[in-house]
Amino acid sequence: MAGVEIRHLSKRFAQLNAVDDVDLSIREGEFLVLLGPSGCGKTTLLRMIAGLERPTAGEIFIGGERMDDAPPRARGIAMVFQSYALYPHRTVARNISFPLEAHGLERAAIDEKVRWAAEMFGITRYLDRYPRQLSGGERQRVALCRALVRDPKVFLLDEPLANLDAKLRNMARDELKRFQRQVKRTVVYVTHDQVEAMGLGDRIVVMDRGKVRQVGTPHEVYEDPVDTFVATFLGQPPMNLVELQGALLGFRPEHFLPVAHFGANEALRTFPLSVRRVEYLGSDRYVYGSVGGAGATVIAKLPATVATEIAEGSDMEFAVPERALCYFDAATGARQRR
Amino acid sequence: MLLRRRHGGTATTVKRSLADRENVLGVALLAPALAYVLLLVGVPFVLAIVLSFSTATAGSLSFGWAGFANYSVILRDPIFRRALANTAIVTIGSQVLVVVLATAAAQVFRAAFHGKRTARFVLLLPWAVPVSLAAIAWTWIFDSTFSVINWTLKVTGLLHGWLYWLGEPGLALVAIIIVQAWRIFPFATVIVLAGLASLPQDVMEAAIVDGAGFWRRLFQVELPLLLPVVSVAVLFGVVYTATDLSVVYILTGGGPANMTQVLPTLAFQRGVLGADLGQGAAIAVFLLPFLIVVAVAMLRLARRTEIGAR
C-alpha cells in the first residue's frame, strides 16, 4: 500500500495550462475522486501519475518514492481506461495475463493468478472468449481484472463507468466500491459524473481549468463549498445563487420549500417566489421561478412528500432555513464566512 | 418533377437535380466502374479461358476446339513448370521482404525527425516511377561489368569474387525479387503507416502501463492489430508481383536459358511472340487459381482478426 504525493505539478500544452500548480496528498488506501467538467485537467493529472504524460514542472511521489521521471512500469500502478483498452486479438485470459507476461512471471504462476483474479470478478467462464464477444459490463470487469493481477500499489481509473448504460452503472459502482474495500488499495478515480464521485469517493477533488478548487469528503464539498464553482458544479439541480446587497446568497434547491412546510421554531429566510413553471418528475417536483422581481431563475426541488398545491403563474412564500444558506463574494465567487 | 416553394412572397420553383434522385444517381456513379470491370477485366478474362481451349493462333481468325490439349502440353513442359515455381518464389520472396521492410520503415517514419517530409517523398518515388524505366535502371545496377552493387561490395571488402547478377539463374531470381520488393515496398509502407495511425491509442497506452517494452508491444500488440492492414498490403503486392510482366521481361527476358521465366513472360513469349494464342492463354490461366486462393485466404484472415467491435 502506498499513498501519492503531488507537489506543484503543472502540465502545459502549447498555450494551455492543462494542470496548473496542483498540490495533492492522496492517502494510503483511500478512494480519491478527481471531479470536474471536461477539460478541467483531471485526466491529464491522472495520466501524469500513470507516467503516460510527462509533467512540465513539479514532483510526484508514489509510496514515498520520487516517480515523475520513472517509466510507467516502474511506478507500481495499474490503470483502467474509459474504453477499457482490452487487447482485441487476445482472449480474456490472455488479456489478464499480459501484464504478468510482461513482468516475466512463470507460466504456472501466471495461470494461478489469472484464475484467482477471474474468480474474484466472476468472469471465469469468459476466460476463453474474445473482448468483442463480451458485454460492456463484462469488459469492464476484465479491465479491472487485468489491473488487479499486477498487484499494484495504486489503481488509476479513468471514467471506467462512462461507457456502461445507466441501468448497469449503479451495480457497477457498488461492485467497484466493494472491490476497493476488499483489496484495500489506493484508488484514484477520474469522473465528470458527480453521482459517481459522491457515491464512491472517500474524498473528492473538485477541479476547474487546471486548478484544484476544493478537496474534501462528499459531505464537505456538497454542504460546505468553498466557492460558487464548486457550489454550482455539485448538486442536481445546482445551487441557487441570488444577488443580495452586493453578496451572493446560495441555497440548494432541496432546502427551498414552501414556508408552510417548515416548523414554527426554525430560523428561516423567506422569499416571495413568482412561480413560472412546475416540472413533475415523479419522485420530485421542480419549481422554476424568480425571487425579488426581475431576479435570476431559481429552482426549488420539492420531494413527492411535499403535497402543497403550486399553480404556475402564482406568487408564493418560499423559505430556506438560515443554516442552509451560503454567502459568496459577488466579484470573486469565494465563500464568505459569517 | 418540380417542387414549388414559397420564398419571401414570390413563388420560386426548385428543380429536382440529379443529386436528389438516389436511384438514378446510384446507377450513374456505379456505371463507370462497372463498365471498366466488364470491358477491361471481364471480357479478357472470359476470352483467355475460351482461348485456352482453342487452337487459335495470332494473325488468323480461325478458332478450333482443342479441349485440354493446350493444358496437357504445358503441364509436360519443364519450362512451364519452372515458370510456375518461379512465379511462386518471386511472389512469396518479394512479399516477405516487403512486409519486413515496410513494417520497419513505418516504425521509422512514425517518429518525428528532421527532413521527414523529404524522406517520405524519396520513399514514395519507386512507386511513382514507370516500371519499365525503373527496370532499365536496375539492369545497369545489376550489369555484369558495371554493377554498382558489386563495386560497393568490393570496396567495402565484403566481396572477393564477382557476382554475375543476371547471368546465374539463382542470382537472377534474387535480383528479380529485389526489384519487385523495391517496387511494392513504398505502397506497403504507406498502408502500414495508415494502419499505425488508426491503432486505438488507449490500447497502446494500456500495453505501456502493463509494463510491455518496445519489442513486446511491437510483436504482441501492434503487429497483431496491424495484421488486417498488412494482409491488404500483401494482397495487393501478390497481385502486382504475380501478374507483372515488365520487370522479368526487361531484366532477364526469362533467361538465362528460360531459368527465370514467370507465368506472364512465358505466356507472352508463347502466346504473342510465338503466335500460339491457345497455349499462351492456357499458361496465363494458371495465374488464376493461384490469385483466387491468395485473395480468399487474405480476406478470411482479415475478417478473423478484425479489430473487436467496441
mmCIF file of N, CA and C in Angstrom, chain A residues 162-210:
data_model
loop_
_atom_site.group_PDB
_atom_site.id
_atom_site.type_symbol
_atom_site.label_atom_id
_atom_site.label_comp_id
_atom_site.label_asym_id
_atom_site.label_seq_id
_atom_site.Cartn_x
_atom_site.Cartn_y
_atom_site.Cartn_z
ATOM 1 N N ALA A 162 -18.195 5.202 -17.602
ATOM 2 C CA ALA A 162 -18.834 6.111 -18.558
ATOM 3 C C ALA A 162 -19.427 5.375 -19.755
ATOM 4 N N ASN A 163 -18.853 4.218 -20.112
ATOM 5 C CA ASN A 163 -19.353 3.510 -21.287
ATOM 6 C C ASN A 163 -20.429 2.476 -20.955
ATOM 7 N N LEU A 164 -20.843 2.429 -19.689
ATOM 8 C CA LEU A 164 -21.892 1.477 -19.324
ATOM 9 C C LEU A 164 -23.241 2.177 -19.427
ATOM 10 N N ASP A 165 -24.287 1.404 -19.731
ATOM 11 C CA ASP A 165 -25.581 2.076 -19.764
ATOM 12 C C ASP A 165 -26.075 2.320 -18.336
ATOM 13 N N ALA A 166 -27.004 3.250 -18.224
ATOM 14 C CA ALA A 166 -27.402 3.787 -16.928
ATOM 15 C C ALA A 166 -27.838 2.691 -15.947
ATOM 16 N N LYS A 167 -28.503 1.679 -16.473
ATOM 17 C CA LYS A 167 -29.001 0.617 -15.602
ATOM 18 C C LYS A 167 -27.867 -0.124 -14.900
ATOM 19 N N LEU A 168 -26.797 -0.357 -15.671
ATOM 20 C CA LEU A 168 -25.676 -1.130 -15.141
ATOM 21 C C LEU A 168 -24.836 -0.332 -14.163
ATOM 22 N N ARG A 169 -24.905 0.985 -14.282
ATOM 23 C CA ARG A 169 -23.941 1.828 -13.591
ATOM 24 C C ARG A 169 -24.028 1.725 -12.065
ATOM 25 N N ASN A 170 -25.283 1.677 -11.550
ATOM 26 C CA ASN A 170 -25.438 1.558 -10.098
ATOM 27 C C ASN A 170 -24.782 0.294 -9.576
ATOM 28 N N MET A 171 -25.045 -0.821 -10.293
ATOM 29 C CA MET A 171 -24.470 -2.110 -9.910
ATOM 30 C C MET A 171 -22.948 -2.058 -9.947
ATOM 31 N N ALA A 172 -22.452 -1.504 -11.052
ATOM 32 C CA ALA A 172 -21.005 -1.463 -11.249
ATOM 33 C C ALA A 172 -20.338 -0.603 -10.180
ATOM 34 N N ARG A 173 -21.022 0.459 -9.776
ATOM 35 C CA ARG A 173 -20.487 1.344 -8.753
ATOM 36 C C ARG A 173 -20.342 0.599 -7.440
ATOM 37 N N ASP A 174 -21.392 -0.126 -7.108
ATOM 38 C CA ASP A 174 -21.385 -0.905 -5.876
ATOM 39 C C ASP A 174 -20.265 -1.940 -5.912
ATOM 40 N N GLU A 175 -20.136 -2.604 -7.076
ATOM 41 C CA GLU A 175 -19.112 -3.635 -7.234
ATOM 42 C C GLU A 175 -17.710 -3.052 -7.067
ATOM 43 N N LEU A 176 -17.541 -1.872 -7.665
ATOM 44 C CA LEU A 176 -16.247 -1.204 -7.630
ATOM 45 C C LEU A 176 -15.845 -0.857 -6.193
ATOM 46 N N LYS A 177 -16.811 -0.365 -5.452
ATOM 47 C CA LYS A 177 -16.529 0.052 -4.080
ATOM 48 C C LYS A 177 -16.214 -1.173 -3.205
ATOM 49 N N ARG A 178 -16.971 -2.237 -3.418
ATOM 50 C CA ARG A 178 -16.706 -3.465 -2.651
ATOM 51 C C ARG A 178 -15.331 -4.009 -2.972
ATOM 52 N N PHE A 179 -14.986 -3.942 -4.269
ATOM 53 C CA PHE A 179 -13.683 -4.415 -4.723
ATOM 54 C C PHE A 179 -12.568 -3.641 -4.033
ATOM 55 N N GLN A 180 -12.747 -2.316 -3.959
ATOM 56 C CA GLN A 180 -11.697 -1.498 -3.348
ATOM 57 C C GLN A 180 -11.560 -1.798 -1.861
ATOM 58 N N ARG A 181 -12.698 -2.023 -1.188
ATOM 59 C CA ARG A 181 -12.640 -2.337 0.241
ATOM 60 C C ARG A 181 -11.933 -3.660 0.458
ATOM 61 N N GLN A 182 -12.143 -4.587 -0.510
ATOM 62 C CA GLN A 182 -11.557 -5.915 -0.386
ATOM 63 C C GLN A 182 -10.039 -5.872 -0.585
ATOM 64 N N VAL A 183 -9.590 -5.174 -1.629
ATOM 65 C CA VAL A 183 -8.152 -5.188 -1.902
ATOM 66 C C VAL A 183 -7.408 -4.115 -1.112
ATOM 67 N N LYS A 184 -8.150 -3.171 -0.528
ATOM 68 C CA LYS A 184 -7.554 -2.154 0.348
ATOM 69 C C LYS A 184 -6.393 -1.423 -0.315
ATOM 70 N N ARG A 185 -6.594 -1.001 -1.577
ATOM 71 C CA ARG A 185 -5.535 -0.271 -2.266
ATOM 72 C C ARG A 185 -5.976 1.174 -2.472
ATOM 73 N N THR A 186 -4.976 2.012 -2.689
ATOM 74 C CA THR A 186 -5.257 3.395 -3.048
ATOM 75 C C THR A 186 -5.876 3.420 -4.447
ATOM 76 N N VAL A 187 -6.961 4.177 -4.595
ATOM 77 C CA VAL A 187 -7.591 4.304 -5.902
ATOM 78 C C VAL A 187 -7.702 5.783 -6.245
ATOM 79 N N VAL A 188 -7.256 6.136 -7.434
ATOM 80 C CA VAL A 188 -7.506 7.488 -7.946
ATOM 81 C C VAL A 188 -8.472 7.332 -9.107
ATOM 82 N N TYR A 189 -9.584 8.005 -9.012
ATOM 83 C CA TYR A 189 -10.702 7.760 -9.912
ATOM 84 C C TYR A 189 -11.112 9.066 -10.565
ATOM 85 N N VAL A 190 -11.099 9.087 -11.892
ATOM 86 C CA VAL A 190 -11.455 10.313 -12.610
ATOM 87 C C VAL A 190 -12.888 10.203 -13.125
ATOM 88 N N THR A 191 -13.676 11.227 -12.906
ATOM 89 C CA THR A 191 -15.025 11.229 -13.462
ATOM 90 C C THR A 191 -15.526 12.656 -13.623
ATOM 91 N N HIS A 192 -16.521 12.833 -14.507
ATOM 92 C CA HIS A 192 -17.190 14.125 -14.558
ATOM 93 C C HIS A 192 -18.606 13.991 -14.009
ATOM 94 N N ASP A 193 -18.903 12.775 -13.514
ATOM 95 C CA ASP A 193 -20.245 12.479 -13.032
ATOM 96 C C ASP A 193 -20.276 12.628 -11.509
ATOM 97 N N GLN A 194 -20.997 13.637 -11.039
ATOM 98 C CA GLN A 194 -20.989 13.911 -9.604
ATOM 99 C C GLN A 194 -21.618 12.795 -8.785
ATOM 100 N N VAL A 195 -22.563 12.061 -9.392
ATOM 101 C CA VAL A 195 -23.179 10.962 -8.649
ATOM 102 C C VAL A 195 -22.127 9.893 -8.335
ATOM 103 N N GLU A 196 -21.311 9.558 -9.342
ATOM 104 C CA GLU A 196 -20.227 8.609 -9.113
ATOM 105 C C GLU A 196 -19.266 9.136 -8.055
ATOM 106 N N ALA A 197 -18.927 10.413 -8.185
ATOM 107 C CA ALA A 197 -17.964 11.000 -7.263
ATOM 108 C C ALA A 197 -18.480 10.948 -5.825
ATOM 109 N N MET A 198 -19.733 11.358 -5.637
ATOM 110 C CA MET A 198 -20.305 11.385 -4.295
ATOM 111 C C MET A 198 -20.444 9.969 -3.748
ATOM 112 N N GLY A 199 -20.855 9.040 -4.616
ATOM 113 C CA GLY A 199 -21.122 7.687 -4.160
ATOM 114 C C GLY A 199 -19.868 6.882 -3.872
ATOM 115 N N LEU A 200 -18.791 7.152 -4.588
ATOM 116 C CA LEU A 200 -17.610 6.302 -4.475
ATOM 117 C C LEU A 200 -16.514 6.904 -3.606
ATOM 118 N N GLY A 201 -16.375 8.229 -3.640
ATOM 119 C CA GLY A 201 -15.174 8.836 -3.095
ATOM 120 C C GLY A 201 -15.133 8.868 -1.578
ATOM 121 N N ASP A 202 -13.966 8.534 -1.026
ATOM 122 C CA ASP A 202 -13.720 8.878 0.375
ATOM 123 C C ASP A 202 -13.526 10.383 0.451
ATOM 124 N N ARG A 203 -12.777 10.875 -0.533
ATOM 125 C CA ARG A 203 -12.644 12.320 -0.687
ATOM 126 C C ARG A 203 -12.802 12.669 -2.155
ATOM 127 N N ILE A 204 -13.237 13.896 -2.401
ATOM 128 C CA ILE A 204 -13.419 14.373 -3.766
ATOM 129 C C ILE A 204 -12.515 15.579 -3.989
ATOM 130 N N VAL A 205 -11.833 15.577 -5.133
ATOM 131 C CA VAL A 205 -11.056 16.744 -5.530
ATOM 132 C C VAL A 205 -11.818 17.409 -6.670
ATOM 133 N N VAL A 206 -12.327 18.605 -6.433
ATOM 134 C CA VAL A 206 -13.057 19.297 -7.489
ATOM 135 C C VAL A 206 -12.075 20.168 -8.253
ATOM 136 N N MET A 207 -11.987 19.947 -9.564
ATOM 137 C CA MET A 207 -11.024 20.683 -10.384
ATOM 138 C C MET A 207 -11.740 21.547 -11.407
ATOM 139 N N ASP A 208 -11.090 22.662 -11.748
ATOM 140 C CA ASP A 208 -11.609 23.528 -12.799
ATOM 141 C C ASP A 208 -10.442 24.248 -13.452
ATOM 142 N N ARG A 209 -10.372 24.215 -14.737
ATOM 143 C CA ARG A 209 -9.337 24.864 -15.526
ATOM 144 C C ARG A 209 -7.929 24.645 -14.956
ATOM 145 N N GLY A 210 -7.636 23.380 -14.681
ATOM 146 C CA GLY A 210 -6.284 23.018 -14.273
ATOM 147 C C GLY A 210 -5.974 23.214 -12.804
#
